[in-house]
CSV table of C-alpha atoms in Angstrom, one decimal:
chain,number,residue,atom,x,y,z
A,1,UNK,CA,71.9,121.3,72.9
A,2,UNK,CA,72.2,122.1,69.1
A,3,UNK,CA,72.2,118.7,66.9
A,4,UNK,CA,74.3,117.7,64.8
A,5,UNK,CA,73.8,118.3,60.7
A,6,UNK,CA,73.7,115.0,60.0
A,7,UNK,CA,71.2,114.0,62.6
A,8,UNK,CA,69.3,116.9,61.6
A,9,UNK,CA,69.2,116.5,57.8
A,10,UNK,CA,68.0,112.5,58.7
A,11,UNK,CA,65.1,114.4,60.0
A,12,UNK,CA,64.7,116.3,56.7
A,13,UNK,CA,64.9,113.1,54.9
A,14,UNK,CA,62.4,111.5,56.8
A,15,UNK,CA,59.6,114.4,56.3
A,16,UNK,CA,60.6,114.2,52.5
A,17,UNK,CA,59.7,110.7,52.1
A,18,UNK,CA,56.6,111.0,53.7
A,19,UNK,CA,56.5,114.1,51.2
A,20,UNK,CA,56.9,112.0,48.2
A,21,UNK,CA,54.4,109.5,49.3
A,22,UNK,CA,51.6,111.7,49.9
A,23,UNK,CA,52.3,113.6,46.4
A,24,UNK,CA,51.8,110.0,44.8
A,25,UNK,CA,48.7,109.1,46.8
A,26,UNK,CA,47.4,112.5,45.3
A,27,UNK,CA,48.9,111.9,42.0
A,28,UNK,CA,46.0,108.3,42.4
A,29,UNK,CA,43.0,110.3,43.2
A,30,UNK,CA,43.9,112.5,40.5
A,31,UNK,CA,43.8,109.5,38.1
A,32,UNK,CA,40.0,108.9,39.9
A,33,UNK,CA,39.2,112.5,38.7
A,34,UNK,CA,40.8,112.2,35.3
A,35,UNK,CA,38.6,109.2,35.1
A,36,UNK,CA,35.6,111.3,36.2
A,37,UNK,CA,36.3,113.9,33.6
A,38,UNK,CA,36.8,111.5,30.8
A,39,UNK,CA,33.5,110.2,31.2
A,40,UNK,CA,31.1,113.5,31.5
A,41,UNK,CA,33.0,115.4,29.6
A,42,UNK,CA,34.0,118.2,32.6
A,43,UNK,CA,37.1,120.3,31.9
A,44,UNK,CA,40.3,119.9,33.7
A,45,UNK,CA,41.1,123.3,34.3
A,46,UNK,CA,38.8,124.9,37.6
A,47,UNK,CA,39.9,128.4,37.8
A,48,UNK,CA,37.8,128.9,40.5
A,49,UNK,CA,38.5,125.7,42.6
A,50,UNK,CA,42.3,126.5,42.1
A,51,UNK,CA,41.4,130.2,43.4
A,52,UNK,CA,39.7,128.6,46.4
A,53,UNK,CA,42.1,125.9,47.2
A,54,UNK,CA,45.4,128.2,46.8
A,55,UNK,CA,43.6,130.7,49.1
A,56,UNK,CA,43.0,127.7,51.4
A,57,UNK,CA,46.6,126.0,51.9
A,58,UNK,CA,47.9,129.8,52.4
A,59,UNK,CA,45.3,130.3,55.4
A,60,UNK,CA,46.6,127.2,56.5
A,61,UNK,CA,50.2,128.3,57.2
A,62,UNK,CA,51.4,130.0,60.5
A,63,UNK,CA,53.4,132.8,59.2
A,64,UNK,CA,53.7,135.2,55.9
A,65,UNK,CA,56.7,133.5,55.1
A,66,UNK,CA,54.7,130.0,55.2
A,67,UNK,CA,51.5,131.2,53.9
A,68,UNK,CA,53.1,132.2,50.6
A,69,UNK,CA,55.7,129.2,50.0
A,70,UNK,CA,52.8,127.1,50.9
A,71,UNK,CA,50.6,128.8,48.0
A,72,UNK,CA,53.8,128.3,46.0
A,73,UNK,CA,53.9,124.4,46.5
A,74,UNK,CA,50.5,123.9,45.7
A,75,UNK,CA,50.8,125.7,42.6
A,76,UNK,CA,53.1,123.5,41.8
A,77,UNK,CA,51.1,120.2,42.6
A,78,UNK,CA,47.9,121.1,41.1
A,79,UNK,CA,49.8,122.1,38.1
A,80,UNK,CA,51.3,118.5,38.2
A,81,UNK,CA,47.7,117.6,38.8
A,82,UNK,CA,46.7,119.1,35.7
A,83,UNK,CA,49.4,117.8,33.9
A,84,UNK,CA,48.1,114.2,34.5
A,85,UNK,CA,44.7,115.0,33.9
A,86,UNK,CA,45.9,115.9,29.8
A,87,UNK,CA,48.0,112.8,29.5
A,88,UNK,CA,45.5,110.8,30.3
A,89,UNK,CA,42.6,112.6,28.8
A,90,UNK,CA,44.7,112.5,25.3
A,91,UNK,CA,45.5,109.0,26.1
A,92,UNK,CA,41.9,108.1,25.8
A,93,UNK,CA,41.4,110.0,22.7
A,94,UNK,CA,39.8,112.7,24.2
A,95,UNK,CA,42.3,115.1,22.5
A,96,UNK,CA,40.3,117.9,20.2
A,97,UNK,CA,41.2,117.6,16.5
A,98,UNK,CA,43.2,120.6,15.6
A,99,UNK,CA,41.6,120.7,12.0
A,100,UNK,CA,45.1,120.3,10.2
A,101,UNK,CA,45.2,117.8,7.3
A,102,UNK,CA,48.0,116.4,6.2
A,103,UNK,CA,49.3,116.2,2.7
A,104,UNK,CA,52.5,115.0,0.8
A,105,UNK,CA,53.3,117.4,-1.4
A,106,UNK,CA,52.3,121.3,-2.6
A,107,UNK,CA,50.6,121.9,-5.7
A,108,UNK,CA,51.4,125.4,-7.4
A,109,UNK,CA,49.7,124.0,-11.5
A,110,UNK,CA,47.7,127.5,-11.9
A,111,UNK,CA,48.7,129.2,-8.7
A,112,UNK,CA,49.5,132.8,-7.5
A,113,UNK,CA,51.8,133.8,-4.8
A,114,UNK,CA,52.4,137.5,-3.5
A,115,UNK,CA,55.8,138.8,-2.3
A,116,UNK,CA,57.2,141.9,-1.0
A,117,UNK,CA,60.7,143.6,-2.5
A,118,UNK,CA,62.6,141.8,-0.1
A,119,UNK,CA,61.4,138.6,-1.1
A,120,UNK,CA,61.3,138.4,-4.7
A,121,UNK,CA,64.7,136.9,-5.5
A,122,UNK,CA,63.9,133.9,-2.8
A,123,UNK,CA,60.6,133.5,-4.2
A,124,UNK,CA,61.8,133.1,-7.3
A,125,UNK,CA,64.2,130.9,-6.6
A,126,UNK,CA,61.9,129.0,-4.1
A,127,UNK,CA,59.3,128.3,-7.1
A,128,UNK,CA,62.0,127.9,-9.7
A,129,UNK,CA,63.2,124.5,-7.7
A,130,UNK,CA,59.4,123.5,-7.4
A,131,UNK,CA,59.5,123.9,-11.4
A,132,UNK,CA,62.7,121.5,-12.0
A,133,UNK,CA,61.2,119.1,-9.5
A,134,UNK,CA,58.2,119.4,-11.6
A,135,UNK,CA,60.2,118.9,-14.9
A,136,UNK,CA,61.6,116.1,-13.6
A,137,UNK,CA,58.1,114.2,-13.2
A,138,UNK,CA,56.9,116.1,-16.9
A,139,UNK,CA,55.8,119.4,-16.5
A,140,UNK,CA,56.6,122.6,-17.3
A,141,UNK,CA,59.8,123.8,-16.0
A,142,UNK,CA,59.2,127.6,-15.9
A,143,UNK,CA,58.3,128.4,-12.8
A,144,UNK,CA,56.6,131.4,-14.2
A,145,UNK,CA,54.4,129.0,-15.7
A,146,UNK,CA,54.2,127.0,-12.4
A,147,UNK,CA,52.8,129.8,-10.2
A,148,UNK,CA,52.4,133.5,-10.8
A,149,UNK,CA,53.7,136.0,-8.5
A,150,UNK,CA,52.3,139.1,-7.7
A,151,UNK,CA,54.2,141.9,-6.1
A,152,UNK,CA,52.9,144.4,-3.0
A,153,UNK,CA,54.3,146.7,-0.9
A,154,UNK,CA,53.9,145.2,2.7
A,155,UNK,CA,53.3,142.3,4.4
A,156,UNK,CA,49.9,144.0,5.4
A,157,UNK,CA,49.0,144.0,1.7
A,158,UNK,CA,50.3,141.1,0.8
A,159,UNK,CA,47.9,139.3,3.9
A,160,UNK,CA,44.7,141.5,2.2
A,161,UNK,CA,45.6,140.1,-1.1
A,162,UNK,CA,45.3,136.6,0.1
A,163,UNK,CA,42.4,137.2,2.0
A,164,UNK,CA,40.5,138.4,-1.0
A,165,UNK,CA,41.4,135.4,-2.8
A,166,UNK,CA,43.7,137.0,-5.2
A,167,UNK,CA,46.4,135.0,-4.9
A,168,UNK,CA,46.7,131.4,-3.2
A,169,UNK,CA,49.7,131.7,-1.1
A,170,UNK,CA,51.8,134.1,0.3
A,171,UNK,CA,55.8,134.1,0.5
A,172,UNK,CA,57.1,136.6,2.9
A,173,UNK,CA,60.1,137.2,5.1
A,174,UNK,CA,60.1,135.9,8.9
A,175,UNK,CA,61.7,138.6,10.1
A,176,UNK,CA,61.6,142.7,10.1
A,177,UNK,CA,64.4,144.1,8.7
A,178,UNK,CA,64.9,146.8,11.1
A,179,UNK,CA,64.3,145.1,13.6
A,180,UNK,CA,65.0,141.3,12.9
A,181,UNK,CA,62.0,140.8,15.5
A,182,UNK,CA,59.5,137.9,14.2
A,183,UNK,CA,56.3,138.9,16.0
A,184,UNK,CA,54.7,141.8,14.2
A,185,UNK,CA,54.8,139.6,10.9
A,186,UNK,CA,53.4,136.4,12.9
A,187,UNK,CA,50.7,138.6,14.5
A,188,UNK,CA,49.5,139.1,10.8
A,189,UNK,CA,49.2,135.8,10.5
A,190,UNK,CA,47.7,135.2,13.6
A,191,UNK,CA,44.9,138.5,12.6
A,192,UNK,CA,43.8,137.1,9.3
A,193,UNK,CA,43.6,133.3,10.0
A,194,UNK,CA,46.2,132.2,7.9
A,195,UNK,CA,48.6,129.5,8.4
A,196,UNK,CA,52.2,128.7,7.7
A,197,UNK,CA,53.0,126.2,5.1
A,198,UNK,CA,56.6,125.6,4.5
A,199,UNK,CA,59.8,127.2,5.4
A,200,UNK,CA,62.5,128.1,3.1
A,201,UNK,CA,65.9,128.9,3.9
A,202,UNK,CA,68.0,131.2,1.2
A,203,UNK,CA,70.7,131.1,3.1
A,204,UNK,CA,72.4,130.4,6.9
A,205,UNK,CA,71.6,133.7,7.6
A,206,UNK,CA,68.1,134.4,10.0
A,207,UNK,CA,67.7,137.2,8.0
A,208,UNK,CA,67.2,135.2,5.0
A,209,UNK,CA,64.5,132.8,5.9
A,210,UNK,CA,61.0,133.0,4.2
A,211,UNK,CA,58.0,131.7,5.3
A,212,UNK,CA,54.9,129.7,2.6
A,213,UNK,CA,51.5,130.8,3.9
A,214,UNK,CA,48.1,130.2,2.8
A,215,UNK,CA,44.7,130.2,3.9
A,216,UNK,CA,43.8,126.8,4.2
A,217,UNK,CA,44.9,124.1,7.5
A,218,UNK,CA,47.3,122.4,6.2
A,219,UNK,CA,50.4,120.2,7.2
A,220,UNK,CA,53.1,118.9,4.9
A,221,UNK,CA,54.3,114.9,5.5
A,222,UNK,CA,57.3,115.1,7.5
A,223,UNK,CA,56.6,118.5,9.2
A,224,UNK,CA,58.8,118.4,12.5
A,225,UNK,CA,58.4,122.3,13.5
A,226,UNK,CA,55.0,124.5,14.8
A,227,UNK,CA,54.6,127.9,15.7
A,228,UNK,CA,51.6,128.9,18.2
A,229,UNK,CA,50.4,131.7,19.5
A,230,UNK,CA,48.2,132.5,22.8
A,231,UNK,CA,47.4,135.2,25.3
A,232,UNK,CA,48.3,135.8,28.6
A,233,UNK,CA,47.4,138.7,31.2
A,234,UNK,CA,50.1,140.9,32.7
A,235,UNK,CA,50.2,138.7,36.0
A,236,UNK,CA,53.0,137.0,38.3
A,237,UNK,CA,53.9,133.6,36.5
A,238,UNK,CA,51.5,133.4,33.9
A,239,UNK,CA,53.4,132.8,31.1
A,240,UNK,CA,55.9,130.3,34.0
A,241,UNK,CA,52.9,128.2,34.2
A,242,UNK,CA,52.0,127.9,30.8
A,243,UNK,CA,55.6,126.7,29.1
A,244,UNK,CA,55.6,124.6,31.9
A,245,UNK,CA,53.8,122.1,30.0
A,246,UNK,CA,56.9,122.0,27.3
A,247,UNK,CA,59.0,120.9,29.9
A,248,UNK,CA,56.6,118.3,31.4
A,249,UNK,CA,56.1,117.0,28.2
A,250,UNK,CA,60.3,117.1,26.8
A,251,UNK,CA,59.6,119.4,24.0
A,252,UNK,CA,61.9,121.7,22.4
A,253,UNK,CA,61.1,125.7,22.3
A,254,UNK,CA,63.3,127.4,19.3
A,255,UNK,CA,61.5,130.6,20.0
A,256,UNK,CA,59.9,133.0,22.1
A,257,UNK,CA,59.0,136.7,21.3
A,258,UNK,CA,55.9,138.6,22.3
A,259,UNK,CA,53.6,141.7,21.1
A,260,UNK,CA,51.5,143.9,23.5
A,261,UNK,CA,48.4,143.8,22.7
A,262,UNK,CA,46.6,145.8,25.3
A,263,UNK,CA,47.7,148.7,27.6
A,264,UNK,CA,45.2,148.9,29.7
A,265,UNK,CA,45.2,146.1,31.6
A,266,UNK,CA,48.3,145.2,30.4
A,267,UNK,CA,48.3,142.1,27.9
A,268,UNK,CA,50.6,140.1,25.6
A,269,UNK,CA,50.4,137.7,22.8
A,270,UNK,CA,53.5,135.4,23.0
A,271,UNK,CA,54.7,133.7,19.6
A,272,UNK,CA,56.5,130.2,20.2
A,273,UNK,CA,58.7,127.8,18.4
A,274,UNK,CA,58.4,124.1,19.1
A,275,UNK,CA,60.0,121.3,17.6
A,276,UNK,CA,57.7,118.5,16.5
A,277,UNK,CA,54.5,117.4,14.6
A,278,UNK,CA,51.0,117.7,15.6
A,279,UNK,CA,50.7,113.7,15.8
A,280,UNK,CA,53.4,113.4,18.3
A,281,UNK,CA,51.7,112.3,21.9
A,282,UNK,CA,53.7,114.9,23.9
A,283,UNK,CA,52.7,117.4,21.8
A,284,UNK,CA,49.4,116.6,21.9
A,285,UNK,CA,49.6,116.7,25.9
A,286,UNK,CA,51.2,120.2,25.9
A,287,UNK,CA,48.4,121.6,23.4
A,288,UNK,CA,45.6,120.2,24.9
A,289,UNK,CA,47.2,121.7,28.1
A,290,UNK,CA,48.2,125.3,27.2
A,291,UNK,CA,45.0,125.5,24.9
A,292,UNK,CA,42.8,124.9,28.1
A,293,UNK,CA,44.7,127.5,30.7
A,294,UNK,CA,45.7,130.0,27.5
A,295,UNK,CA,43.8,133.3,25.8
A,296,UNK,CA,43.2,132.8,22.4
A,297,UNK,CA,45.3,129.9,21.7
A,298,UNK,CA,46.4,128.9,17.7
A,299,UNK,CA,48.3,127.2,16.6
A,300,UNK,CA,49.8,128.9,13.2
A,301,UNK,CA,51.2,126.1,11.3
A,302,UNK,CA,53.1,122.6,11.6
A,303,UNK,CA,55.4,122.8,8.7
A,304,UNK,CA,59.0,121.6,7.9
């Protein structure tokens, strides 16, 4: 005789509590190992023992339908696992410095900047306010005075100009005008090891914000936005597993776009968004976490 729903979804709600408390017993002897870690030093991310273990739980199961929502599930847990692992490893201060130091304000007394066509009015008005502010404390009000600007043709020009030194900053549209895609210009940054500095809006328009960028690792008081950057390989939730840790941690992404990077095997560089600053605990978890599972991870600027 078929049961009834009700006495049938009791049964469902008994096997999920039993469920719940074996994920939490799990989620204790994960502590023990975060423990472990912390104190020789042994990374939290076991390609490897993840390999073995998923390939384990899927032998496990009785049918192909089983054997795959079971490697599914475990996914999941050890990526919960993981999750753990960081907050506690940043917790105990064992979160790598990111090399950023923090300043309160730009100094552009005897400076250079380089701009393309399409930036040169915002530039100038972007250094022009820097000059009043400066006026204001007893300096020069030109801003030609305040910081020369140097004109090229590209923003790939523009990137060797700072690179050789020639200027001290660049100021460049975000986005392509064609395209009004962001991710060939960040991958520049990204190439030559700059960072972004400050962001400047000319007005409401996308198309009309402009990014400060220089070579030096540096992060302006009150900076509540970052952009990073990281790799990931042309495989079945990859990238799922990686932003993951923004939604673990509550963070806000403002942006995704990617650039292929390789054809053969197929490969991507993925640009992100976030809101928030690099002392912020969470966003200390979720670095220390995608800079452990991702290629190549940077992080391309905290600014505001």
């Amino acid at each position: 005789m078929m049961k009834d729903l009700s006495e049938i979804r009791k049964d469902i709600d008994k096997i999920d509590r039993q469920i719940v408390d074996l994920y939490e017993e799990r989620m204790v002897l994960t502590t023990q190992v975060a423990d472990y870690k912390i104190s020789t030093g042994k990374q939290v991310f076991d390609p490897q023992r993840e390999h073995d273990k998923l390939n384990a739980v899927a032998d496990m199961a009785h049918s192909d339908f089983s054997s795959h929502g079971a490697r599914e599930l475990f996914e999941h847990i050890m990526s919960m696992s993981r999750k753990k692992q960081y907050q506690l490893l940043t917790e105990h201060g064992k979160f790598a410095p990111t090399g950023f130091v923090e300043i309160g304000a730009l100094d552009f007394s005897h400076a250079a900047a380089a701009y393309i066509d399409t930036s040169e009015a915002a530039a100038r008005q972007y250094f022009s306010q820097w000059a009043d502010r400066s006026a204001k404390d007893g300096g020069d009000a030109d801003a030609s005075g305040v910081c020369g600007l140097l004109r090229c043709e590209s923003w790939r020009e523009a990137c060797e100009t700072l690179q050789k030194e020639e200027v001290n900053y660049l100021f460049l549209p975000v986005q392509d005008p064609a395209s009004g895609y962001v991710s060939a210009n960040y991958n520049l940054v990204a190439e030559y090891g700059f960072y972004i500095l400050e962001e400047y809006h000319a007005s409401p328009e996308p198309k009309d914000r402009y990014i400060l960028i220089a070579r030096d690792r540096l992060s302006l008081s009150g900076a509540d936005k970052i952009t990073i950057c990281f790799e990931t390989p042309d495989a079945c939730g990859s990238l799922y597993h990686l932003m993951s840790h923004l939604t673990y941690n509550n963070l806000n992404m403002n942006r995704i776009e990617s650039i292929v990077i390789s054809r053969d095997p197929l490969d991507y560089r993925f640009f992100m968004d976030l809101s928030g600053n690099l002392n912020d605990s969470a966003i200390k978890n979720a670095i220390l976490g995608m800079g452990s599972e991702a290629r190549n991870f940077k992080i391309l600027g905290n600014y505001r």
